[in-house]
Short mmCIF file of C-alpha atoms in Angstrom, two decimals:
data_model
loop_
_atom_site.label_atom_id
_atom_site.label_comp_id
_atom_site.label_asym_id
_atom_site.label_seq_id
_atom_site.Cartn_x
_atom_site.Cartn_y
_atom_site.Cartn_z
CA MET A 1 53.05 26.25 32.70
CA THR A 2 53.83 24.89 29.47
CA LEU A 3 57.13 26.55 27.39
CA VAL A 4 56.24 26.04 23.99
CA LEU A 5 58.79 26.54 21.49
CA VAL A 6 57.61 27.55 18.24
CA LEU A 7 60.03 27.60 14.98
CA GLY A 8 60.12 27.30 11.66
CA ASP A 9 61.57 27.63 7.81
CA ILE A 10 64.91 26.56 9.52
CA HIS A 11 66.22 25.30 5.91
CA ILE A 12 69.32 23.69 7.15
CA PRO A 13 71.42 23.10 4.95
CA GLN A 14 70.06 24.91 2.05
CA ARG A 15 69.76 28.42 3.86
CA ALA A 16 71.75 27.82 6.89
CA ALA A 17 74.60 25.78 7.89
CA ASP A 18 73.33 25.19 11.23
CA ILE A 19 71.08 26.28 14.27
CA PRO A 20 72.88 29.37 15.38
CA ALA A 21 75.46 28.80 18.48
CA LYS A 22 73.92 31.49 20.71
CA PHE A 23 69.85 30.13 19.94
CA ARG A 24 71.33 26.58 20.57
CA LYS A 25 72.31 27.24 23.92
CA LEU A 26 68.75 28.02 24.99
CA LEU A 27 67.74 24.62 23.51
CA VAL A 28 68.35 22.49 26.26
CA PRO A 29 66.21 19.23 27.16
CA GLY A 30 64.17 19.59 30.47
CA LYS A 31 63.14 23.51 29.97
CA ILE A 32 61.38 23.57 26.36
CA ASP A 33 57.96 21.21 27.31
CA LYS A 34 56.39 21.33 22.91
CA ILE A 35 58.18 22.71 19.94
CA LEU A 36 55.75 23.27 16.94
CA CYS A 37 57.38 23.61 13.95
CA THR A 38 55.64 25.39 10.69
CA GLY A 39 57.58 23.11 8.16
CA ASN A 40 60.88 23.78 6.09
CA LEU A 41 62.83 21.66 8.50
CA THR A 42 64.44 19.89 5.59
CA ASP A 43 67.23 17.83 6.83
CA ARG A 44 67.47 14.53 9.01
CA ALA A 45 70.06 16.30 11.91
CA THR A 46 68.10 18.87 12.86
CA LEU A 47 64.68 16.57 13.36
CA GLU A 48 66.84 14.27 15.66
CA TYR A 49 68.25 17.76 17.27
CA LEU A 50 64.77 18.62 18.05
CA ARG A 51 63.36 15.41 19.12
CA SER A 52 67.06 15.29 21.71
CA ILE A 53 65.12 18.49 23.26
CA THR A 54 61.38 17.22 23.64
CA PRO A 55 59.34 14.11 22.39
CA GLU A 56 56.48 16.46 21.98
CA LEU A 57 57.51 17.78 18.97
CA TYR A 58 54.89 19.11 16.23
CA ILE A 59 55.60 19.18 12.75
CA VAL A 60 53.54 20.43 9.25
CA ARG A 61 54.79 19.82 6.04
CA GLY A 62 56.69 23.40 4.35
CA GLU A 63 56.92 23.51 0.42
CA PHE A 64 60.90 22.27 0.94
CA ASP A 65 60.48 19.33 3.24
CA ASP A 66 60.64 15.91 1.85
CA LYS A 67 57.35 14.50 1.11
CA ALA A 68 59.04 11.26 2.14
CA GLN A 69 59.04 12.52 5.40
CA ASN A 70 55.14 12.36 5.89
CA TYR A 71 54.45 15.73 7.92
CA PRO A 72 50.74 16.60 8.01
CA VAL A 73 49.92 19.62 6.31
CA SER A 74 48.09 21.16 9.15
CA HIS A 75 48.03 19.67 12.85
CA ARG A 76 45.40 21.21 15.75
CA LEU A 77 46.51 20.40 19.73
CA MET A 78 45.00 21.68 22.65
CA GLU A 79 47.22 23.91 24.36
CA GLU A 80 46.21 24.98 28.15
CA GLY A 81 42.64 25.50 27.52
CA LEU A 82 42.90 26.87 23.63
CA CYS A 83 42.87 25.41 20.32
CA VAL A 84 45.97 25.71 18.64
CA GLY A 85 46.01 25.09 14.61
CA LEU A 86 49.73 24.76 13.21
CA ILE A 87 50.52 25.45 9.53
CA ASN A 88 52.94 26.24 7.08
CA GLY A 89 51.10 28.46 5.10
CA HIS A 90 52.57 28.31 1.71
CA TYR A 91 49.66 26.95 -0.30
CA MET A 92 47.35 29.98 0.93
CA VAL A 93 46.38 32.61 -1.60
CA PRO A 94 46.84 35.27 -1.21
CA ALA A 95 49.75 34.28 1.00
CA HIS A 96 52.42 35.53 3.16
CA GLY A 97 50.92 36.28 6.49
CA ASP A 98 47.32 38.37 4.16
CA VAL A 99 45.60 38.89 7.64
CA ASP A 100 42.00 38.11 6.07
CA THR A 101 43.45 34.73 4.39
CA LEU A 102 44.87 34.25 8.07
CA ALA A 103 41.68 34.81 9.72
CA ALA A 104 39.33 32.74 7.63
CA THR A 105 41.79 29.97 7.77
CA ALA A 106 41.93 29.82 11.80
CA ARG A 107 38.01 30.04 11.54
CA GLN A 108 38.11 27.05 8.97
CA MET A 109 40.18 24.96 11.05
CA ASP A 110 38.13 25.74 14.02
CA VAL A 111 41.06 26.97 16.66
CA ASP A 112 41.62 29.98 18.87
CA VAL A 113 45.46 30.43 17.88
CA LEU A 114 46.87 30.06 14.27
CA VAL A 115 50.42 29.41 14.08
CA THR A 116 51.51 29.64 10.31
CA GLY A 117 55.24 29.95 8.66
CA SER A 118 56.14 30.97 5.39
CA THR A 119 56.72 34.14 5.61
CA HIS A 120 60.20 34.35 7.73
CA ARG A 121 59.18 37.01 9.80
CA PHE A 122 57.37 37.04 13.29
CA GLU A 123 53.88 39.14 13.31
CA ALA A 124 51.27 38.29 15.61
CA TYR A 125 47.63 39.60 15.13
CA GLU A 126 44.47 39.63 17.39
CA GLU A 127 41.45 39.33 15.67
CA GLN A 128 37.79 39.09 17.04
CA GLY A 129 38.66 39.61 20.48
#
């Protein structure tokens, strides 16, 4: 079994000084196999910290990420037989987690699971079985 951490919209240092200490205690090298980041990582120190946890780090560009980082807008990867799509979603219309837009994006990307950020909340939907 693969342990995958999904996170995004970290906004350090613009909206938070650091990753909360209670959460940081859980993020130890060797426990987490992959990290999927939906963007808005925004600082180099947090990037390097996440890289110290696992070399399998996948990041897509959020609206506040430095374009010089050259993160892709989307990414697809296979995980235990499922095709996973990773996006930030800030460019979607309508934005902020509209279920129909998310379903259309998943179909367009041809993925089984779509992970998206930009909403600053956790929600899970099952569409089409």
